[in-house]
Amino acid sequence: MARIAVIGAGMGAMAAAARLAVAGHRVAVYERGETYGGAVRRFERDGFSFDTGPGVLTLPAVYRDLFVKTGKQPLEECVELVQVDPSSRHVFPDGTEVALPNASRAGVVQALEAALGAGAGDRWGDFLVRAREAWDRTRRPLLEEPLWTDWQVLAEREPYPAVAHKRLLRTRRAGTLAEVAAWELRDPRLTALLDSHALAYGLDPRDVPASAAVLPYMEHAFGTWYVRGGIRELARAVYERCLARRVEFAFGAEVTRIVEKDGRAAGLELADGTVTEADHVVASVDPVRLKGLTDHALDEDGDVSPDASAPSPGRFTVLLALRGAREAGAAHRTIVHAPDREAELDWVSGEGAGPVRPTVTVLRPDDPALRPDEEHESVVLTATTPPRDDWAADGSAERFAELVVGAAGDAVPGLRERVLWQEIRSPGRSGDETGAFCGGMPAPSLAGGRGNFLHPANSTRLPGLYRVGGWSHPGGGLPHAGMSGALVAGLIVEGPGFRGSQ
């Protein structure tokens, strides 16, 4: 039985902890905050409850597998999973609207054809077929296996297929997601639809490789899900599974140093001076903080080393407590697209002036657990912003919140008149909770793009030290964080020869 110390209580860290405990190891989790879940948090006030992190779940199979492997109770006995249908409603700048059904390529094609005009649905459907090819080529190496030692192969090869061009009488291969939109979709509304999947992770479609086509594919192919009571309930279920497997948790325990002995990680030192010994250390922290915890060179000689000095865009959130009942048939998730695509992308990437009216996601779960009674409603608005930490300096948070609420009002008539109160959560506040600069959002790992969209491997050059969570392979998002836990557990239990799930 090995002693394992885990830094952080995010979703990936808890997934690893539960799996390692089941394997017979003694696991202790040290979290500097006062609760578990990482970015999967909840805000409560006056009988209203809000998810302040992810609002929907894709690939629930990742967590089903976690619960199957760590206990007798399956996931569905611990939380209530509900398919979100329609998966999303989209409001475009020209006033066009479309509601996309859940996990139905044929249904999505039909809905787009009816709303956007002849040919639009077919073009999106053909795109999804090619996106599936990219998914099939990258699913195992980018989701189910530890990062290859020859990861350069993933960096150099673009898995999104080349497309025949009738006029040129040849094929051409898109290098970026923006080129996919321009060459294949040829409709600003379809472009906005595609862009929104990248922008949700702070990715600029003009720079991100064409392999990012897997992001909308995952949603269309595997569905969009909600956890009754809020996504925070998923974090609670994973935490309780850890407790059932006798994982120990220490909250308010800030780790200041990874102890090294005989050339390997050997424990942790806490802010109060306490030193705890361990045979393995699992770190669920962003790359900047991890480098500050050890003097050992973790990324060199072929390790993937993303530029940690370039922080990821953050998530700006406005929580709305509304008077009045939620109308029948209201969509769970509505995406209101920005009127000026280029201006928004320039601003988010830090290259343009702002703030600008952003793409806004409106989450309106039909869930009694989130409201004081049937005559009220809780709504969460989110938008992607540049990585900045001065939102409170000049009242810019309030001004940007006005833009966000204004966009939501275009999609939800009468919304402003129903507001009882609002809570503004700037990226800096999320950063205080999660430890990531400005609440930065790690994206899933993507092939191509010269390796700039891969994440550091789960194993490190310091023996005994492992990375887990969204800032490590296979990247950010609930399913990817859960898979990172499975990969770390496999590497510790089976050793460096572990090659992933079969």
XYZ file of C-alpha atoms in Angstrom:
502
model
C 0.000 0.000 0.000
C 1.509 3.305 -1.122
C 0.949 6.685 0.504
C -0.398 9.159 -2.039
C -0.741 12.904 -1.495
C -3.063 14.807 -3.832
C -2.805 18.585 -4.199
C -6.246 20.072 -4.874
C -9.769 18.667 -4.747
C -10.898 19.336 -8.318
C -12.825 16.803 -10.363
C -9.748 15.189 -11.902
C -7.999 15.010 -8.550
C -10.981 13.352 -6.852
C -11.399 10.924 -9.766
C -7.768 9.866 -9.324
C -8.118 9.682 -5.544
C -11.154 7.385 -5.661
C -9.519 5.031 -8.173
C -6.256 4.904 -6.245
C -8.045 4.215 -2.955
C -9.922 1.309 -4.524
C -6.563 -0.059 -5.674
C -5.539 -0.292 -2.019
C -3.518 2.881 -1.580
C -3.768 5.349 1.288
C -4.846 8.637 -0.269
C -4.940 12.099 1.318
C -6.190 15.204 -0.515
C -4.933 18.679 0.450
C -7.150 21.539 -0.733
C -6.272 25.153 0.047
C -9.909 26.226 -0.266
C -12.797 25.275 1.971
C -14.624 22.936 -0.377
C -14.190 20.372 -3.127
C -14.984 20.460 -6.832
C -12.483 22.951 -8.268
C -14.385 25.084 -10.778
C -17.581 23.080 -10.213
C -19.088 25.319 -7.550
C -22.411 26.643 -6.324
C -23.608 30.048 -5.155
C -26.678 30.280 -2.913
C -28.709 33.277 -1.760
C -32.317 33.875 -0.695
C -33.404 30.401 -1.755
C -31.778 30.659 -5.197
C -28.954 28.322 -6.251
C -26.608 28.695 -9.214
C -23.891 26.607 -10.830
C -20.923 28.968 -11.160
C -18.863 26.561 -13.254
C -19.938 24.183 -16.026
C -23.683 24.146 -16.631
C -23.988 20.990 -18.719
C -22.191 17.661 -19.001
C -21.000 15.855 -22.119
C -19.626 12.301 -22.281
C -21.238 11.117 -19.026
C -19.710 7.701 -19.789
C -16.484 8.972 -18.182
C -18.195 9.341 -14.813
C -20.256 6.205 -15.267
C -16.965 4.336 -15.626
C -15.565 6.038 -12.518
C -18.523 4.897 -10.421
C -18.488 1.378 -11.845
C -14.777 1.019 -11.043
C -14.966 2.468 -7.525
C -18.091 0.985 -5.938
C -21.346 -0.910 -6.168
C -23.592 2.096 -6.700
C -23.658 3.255 -10.345
C -23.665 6.942 -11.193
C -27.412 7.020 -11.836
C -28.096 5.924 -8.244
C -26.014 8.817 -6.917
C -27.252 11.622 -9.173
C -30.148 12.099 -11.565
C -28.948 12.628 -15.121
C -31.325 14.362 -17.514
C -30.841 14.770 -21.249
C -31.125 18.419 -22.280
C -33.543 18.702 -25.201
C -33.204 20.832 -27.187
C -29.474 20.644 -26.652
C -29.180 24.348 -27.369
C -31.086 27.259 -28.817
C -29.143 29.749 -30.925
C -30.042 33.390 -31.530
C -28.064 34.993 -34.362
C -27.439 38.716 -34.969
C -29.817 38.826 -37.944
C -32.669 37.651 -35.719
C -32.644 34.056 -36.953
C -33.225 31.434 -34.283
C -32.784 27.675 -34.257
C -33.227 25.011 -31.591
C -30.960 21.988 -32.061
C -32.210 18.598 -30.836
C -30.054 16.491 -28.537
C -27.798 13.751 -29.942
C -29.480 13.576 -33.336
C -27.455 14.416 -36.427
C -30.517 14.012 -38.641
C -32.576 16.214 -36.328
C -29.893 18.914 -36.276
C -29.630 18.866 -40.069
C -33.395 19.199 -40.397
C -33.593 22.039 -37.852
C -30.805 24.014 -39.525
C -32.290 23.458 -42.960
C -35.653 24.790 -41.818
C -34.270 27.794 -39.932
C -31.304 28.890 -42.067
C -32.385 27.912 -45.550
C -31.743 25.265 -48.158
C -28.305 23.684 -47.997
C -27.363 24.935 -44.522
C -28.342 21.735 -42.771
C -26.610 19.522 -45.306
C -23.391 21.520 -45.050
C -23.412 21.191 -41.267
C -24.236 17.493 -41.517
C -21.350 16.902 -43.941
C -19.076 18.797 -41.564
C -20.114 16.506 -38.696
C -19.190 13.460 -40.775
C -15.679 14.854 -41.235
C -15.539 15.857 -37.566
C -16.292 12.236 -36.681
C -13.273 11.177 -38.728
C -11.094 13.566 -36.730
C -12.634 12.198 -33.515
C -11.979 8.587 -34.504
C -8.349 9.422 -35.289
C -7.660 11.223 -32.019
C -10.012 9.759 -29.415
C -7.584 7.212 -27.979
C -4.348 9.227 -27.979
C -6.040 12.428 -26.778
C -8.558 11.063 -24.303
C -7.967 7.450 -23.319
C -4.185 7.023 -23.319
C -1.266 8.732 -21.569
C 0.402 11.277 -23.812
C 2.698 9.553 -26.272
C 6.430 10.026 -25.764
C 6.535 10.830 -29.478
C 3.785 13.409 -29.077
C 5.254 15.363 -32.007
C 3.328 12.997 -34.278
C 0.096 14.417 -32.850
C 1.426 17.943 -33.264
C 2.424 17.599 -36.903
C -0.511 15.665 -38.336
C -3.839 17.409 -38.800
C -6.517 14.724 -38.294
C -9.336 16.722 -39.840
C -9.701 15.314 -43.379
C -9.017 17.163 -46.585
C -12.098 18.180 -48.561
C -12.558 17.986 -52.324
C -12.879 21.372 -54.024
C -14.907 21.101 -57.208
C -13.670 24.315 -58.816
C -10.008 23.641 -58.112
C -10.357 19.951 -59.042
C -8.284 18.974 -56.017
C -8.535 18.555 -52.275
C -7.447 21.081 -49.696
C -6.904 20.684 -45.984
C -8.084 23.320 -43.537
C -5.463 24.366 -41.046
C -7.758 26.212 -38.630
C -11.353 26.037 -37.509
C -11.980 29.389 -39.199
C -10.885 27.911 -42.514
C -13.294 25.014 -41.995
C -16.099 27.544 -41.600
C -15.060 29.658 -44.591
C -14.487 26.768 -46.985
C -17.180 24.316 -45.940
C -19.991 26.075 -44.062
C -20.172 29.338 -46.034
C -22.817 30.940 -43.828
C -22.107 33.488 -41.062
C -24.662 31.824 -38.825
C -23.078 28.393 -39.211
C -19.718 30.061 -38.618
C -21.065 31.547 -35.380
C -22.398 28.136 -34.368
C -18.997 26.552 -34.940
C -17.107 29.428 -33.302
C -19.183 29.160 -30.123
C -17.823 25.685 -29.355
C -14.248 26.970 -29.464
C -14.990 30.266 -27.726
C -16.561 28.428 -24.784
C -13.034 27.214 -23.956
C -11.368 30.544 -24.688
C -10.069 29.326 -28.058
C -9.806 31.637 -31.063
C -11.169 29.783 -34.122
C -8.780 31.779 -36.301
C -5.815 30.122 -34.556
C -7.107 26.820 -33.220
C -6.445 23.786 -35.458
C -9.187 22.292 -37.589
C -9.165 19.275 -35.255
C -11.236 21.429 -32.859
C -14.126 20.128 -34.969
C -14.276 17.339 -32.368
C -15.771 19.808 -29.854
C -19.176 20.184 -31.556
C -18.989 16.543 -32.650
C -18.810 15.297 -29.039
C -21.909 17.262 -28.156
C -23.894 16.137 -31.193
C -22.796 12.491 -30.968
C -22.950 11.820 -27.223
C -25.559 14.309 -26.125
C -25.803 17.095 -23.611
C -26.772 16.238 -20.045
C -27.788 18.037 -16.896
C -27.530 16.825 -13.303
C -30.707 17.429 -11.343
C -29.925 19.885 -8.562
C -27.104 21.410 -10.604
C -23.770 20.151 -11.902
C -22.425 20.747 -8.402
C -24.298 17.571 -7.470
C -21.874 15.608 -9.644
C -18.975 17.004 -7.629
C -20.795 16.049 -4.419
C -21.305 12.498 -5.657
C -17.621 12.102 -6.578
C -16.583 13.558 -3.204
C -18.860 11.166 -1.345
C -17.501 8.260 -3.369
C -14.013 9.291 -2.254
C -15.133 9.363 1.376
C -16.716 5.930 0.985
C -13.348 4.655 -0.278
C -11.672 6.207 2.810
C -9.916 9.037 1.024
C -8.882 11.666 3.582
C -9.509 15.354 2.889
C -7.801 18.356 4.479
C -9.432 21.693 3.573
C -7.780 25.043 4.211
C -4.477 23.236 3.689
C -2.269 25.190 1.293
C 0.677 23.301 -0.124
C 3.807 25.466 -0.405
C 6.400 22.912 -1.487
C 6.741 19.440 -2.947
C 9.320 17.627 -0.855
C 12.018 15.797 -2.818
C 14.222 12.991 -1.550
C 16.668 10.801 -3.420
C 15.675 12.381 -6.708
C 11.914 11.826 -6.460
C 8.790 13.409 -4.994
C 8.534 12.309 -1.389
C 5.832 14.424 0.215
C 4.392 17.886 0.792
C 5.059 20.899 2.973
C 2.044 22.972 4.038
C 1.806 26.681 4.751
C 1.776 26.025 8.504
C 5.115 24.198 8.225
C 3.679 20.697 8.453
C 5.512 18.140 6.319
C 3.757 14.965 5.231
C 5.530 12.063 3.589
C 4.224 10.306 0.489
C 5.347 7.718 -2.037
C 3.582 9.555 -4.868
C 2.355 13.136 -5.278
C -0.538 14.010 -7.609
C -0.847 17.722 -8.416
C -4.079 19.299 -9.652
C -2.781 22.845 -10.131
C -2.037 25.095 -13.092
C 1.481 25.036 -14.592
C 2.575 28.343 -13.040
C 1.725 27.237 -9.521
C 3.236 23.784 -10.034
C 6.554 25.299 -11.066
C 6.484 27.321 -7.862
C 6.105 24.183 -5.755
C 9.291 22.476 -6.959
C 12.701 23.550 -8.205
C 12.887 20.480 -10.402
C 12.759 21.020 -14.183
C 9.491 19.325 -15.125
C 9.327 20.145 -18.848
C 12.338 19.614 -21.042
C 13.861 17.223 -23.563
C 10.632 16.430 -25.376
C 8.053 17.044 -22.678
C 5.089 19.107 -23.851
C 5.475 22.555 -22.322
C 2.728 25.024 -23.219
C 3.583 28.668 -22.663
C 2.479 29.141 -19.068
C 3.206 32.877 -19.324
C 0.251 33.277 -21.702
C -2.807 32.847 -19.455
C -6.035 31.481 -20.840
C -9.125 33.673 -21.300
C -11.528 33.630 -18.384
C -15.233 33.171 -17.820
C -17.365 36.167 -16.775
C -20.577 35.145 -15.023
C -23.717 37.029 -14.042
C -26.195 35.273 -11.750
C -29.778 36.501 -12.021
C -32.554 35.974 -9.501
C -35.806 36.493 -11.389
C -39.368 37.050 -10.222
C -42.002 35.235 -12.215
C -42.288 31.637 -13.319
C -40.126 30.137 -16.060
C -42.295 29.921 -19.162
C -43.257 26.488 -20.439
C -40.966 25.166 -23.137
C -38.078 27.530 -22.394
C -34.749 26.143 -23.577
C -32.291 24.970 -20.928
C -29.409 26.598 -22.816
C -29.555 29.532 -25.220
C -26.527 30.972 -26.986
C -26.857 34.585 -28.120
C -24.177 35.208 -30.735
C -22.134 38.407 -30.842
C -23.071 40.977 -33.509
C -19.422 41.521 -34.516
C -17.453 38.279 -34.690
C -14.068 39.783 -35.494
C -14.313 42.449 -32.805
C -15.187 39.863 -30.173
C -12.376 37.513 -31.154
C -9.858 40.385 -31.238
C -10.951 41.522 -27.780
C -10.878 38.052 -26.195
C -7.418 37.398 -27.635
C -6.167 40.725 -26.276
C -5.592 42.261 -29.689
C -8.567 44.624 -29.887
C -10.281 47.335 -27.900
C -13.213 46.523 -25.708
C -15.275 45.538 -24.019
C -17.538 44.499 -26.867
C -20.945 42.860 -26.803
C -20.005 39.198 -26.415
C -21.436 35.825 -27.235
C -23.537 35.004 -24.173
C -24.705 31.623 -22.931
C -28.004 31.728 -21.028
C -28.629 28.758 -18.734
C -32.207 28.315 -17.502
C -32.534 24.839 -15.961
C -36.078 23.709 -15.204
C -35.081 22.567 -11.729
C -37.102 23.252 -8.555
C -33.942 22.749 -6.496
C -32.506 25.987 -7.870
C -35.346 28.377 -6.986
C -37.263 29.247 -3.827
C -40.640 28.432 -5.421
C -42.447 28.136 -8.742
C -42.881 31.909 -8.974
C -39.154 32.543 -9.317
C -36.309 31.458 -11.555
C -32.515 31.314 -11.323
C -30.552 32.100 -14.499
C -26.812 31.963 -15.188
C -25.234 34.112 -17.913
C -21.665 33.463 -19.053
C -19.279 35.043 -21.548
C -15.622 34.537 -22.420
C -13.308 37.459 -21.645
C -9.614 38.345 -21.948
C -7.311 37.239 -19.118
C -7.264 40.403 -16.992
C -7.399 40.893 -13.230
C -8.487 44.536 -12.979
C -12.255 44.202 -13.424
C -13.008 46.029 -10.192
C -10.583 48.876 -10.769
C -12.786 51.240 -12.777
C -16.250 49.744 -12.690
C -15.611 47.774 -15.871
C -17.227 44.662 -14.350
C -20.551 46.480 -13.984
C -20.360 47.890 -17.514
C -19.581 44.526 -19.029
C -22.363 42.921 -16.994
C -24.734 45.389 -18.652
C -23.628 44.120 -22.062
C -24.091 40.521 -20.953
C -27.559 41.109 -19.516
C -28.506 43.148 -22.579
C -27.609 40.258 -24.866
C -29.575 37.825 -22.708
C -32.543 40.187 -22.861
C -32.586 39.756 -26.635
C -33.157 36.041 -26.139
C -35.445 36.170 -23.097
C -38.129 38.866 -23.543
C -38.905 40.726 -20.341
C -35.802 39.442 -18.575
C -34.644 42.846 -17.316
C -38.019 43.633 -15.798
C -37.972 40.362 -13.850
C -34.588 40.852 -12.158
C -34.768 40.873 -8.351
C -31.010 41.025 -7.930
C -27.851 40.052 -9.728
C -24.483 38.732 -8.641
C -21.461 39.571 -10.813
C -18.594 37.112 -10.763
C -15.569 38.378 -12.669
C -12.827 35.993 -13.803
C -10.654 37.230 -10.945
C -13.137 35.917 -8.411
C -13.130 32.546 -10.091
C -9.353 32.656 -10.008
C -9.395 33.225 -6.261
C -11.498 30.085 -5.884
C -9.706 27.805 -8.331
C -6.145 29.118 -8.144
C -5.939 29.651 -11.917
C -4.959 33.152 -13.041
C -8.138 35.113 -13.807
C -10.128 31.897 -13.605
C -8.518 30.724 -16.847
C -10.332 27.951 -18.707
C -8.135 25.079 -19.890
C -9.320 23.666 -23.203
C -9.343 19.993 -24.222
C -6.132 18.809 -25.857
C -6.207 19.045 -29.651
C -4.023 17.480 -32.321
C -2.256 19.561 -34.948
C -1.392 23.199 -34.405
C 2.332 22.388 -33.952
C 1.605 21.023 -30.484
C 0.446 24.365 -29.099
C -2.907 22.874 -28.103
C -1.600 19.857 -26.229
C -1.214 19.794 -22.452
C 1.678 18.537 -20.322
C 1.831 14.789 -19.789
C 0.407 13.276 -16.598
C 3.819 11.931 -15.630
C 6.687 14.363 -15.080
C 10.486 14.315 -15.150
C 10.428 14.171 -11.359
C 9.745 10.521 -10.453
C 6.755 10.158 -8.171
C 5.114 13.428 -9.277
C 2.049 13.350 -11.531
C -0.227 15.992 -13.038
C -4.000 15.666 -13.034
C -6.962 17.873 -13.955
C -7.693 20.301 -16.763
C -4.188 21.790 -16.934
C -2.707 18.394 -17.817
C -3.326 15.794 -20.511
C -6.026 15.339 -21.845
C -7.036 18.905 -20.997
C -10.032 20.834 -19.703
C -13.738 20.094 -19.495
C -15.553 17.720 -17.160
C -15.051 14.527 -19.190
C -11.391 15.268 -19.892
C -10.689 16.049 -16.235
C -12.323 12.754 -15.262
C -10.171 10.900 -17.786
C -7.020 12.532 -16.423
C -7.852 10.926 -13.078
C -8.164 7.518 -14.730
C -4.830 7.974 -16.533
C -2.946 9.047 -13.406
C -4.379 6.156 -11.420
C -3.329 3.760 -14.179
C 0.215 5.150 -14.298
C 0.631 4.781 -10.532
C -1.013 1.378 -10.193
C 0.393 -0.255 -13.330
C 3.546 1.756 -13.787
C 4.973 3.655 -16.780
C 3.943 0.844 -19.129
C 0.266 1.703 -18.666
C -1.317 2.382 -22.062
C -4.839 3.397 -21.142
C -8.246 1.771 -21.090
C -8.864 -1.118 -23.423
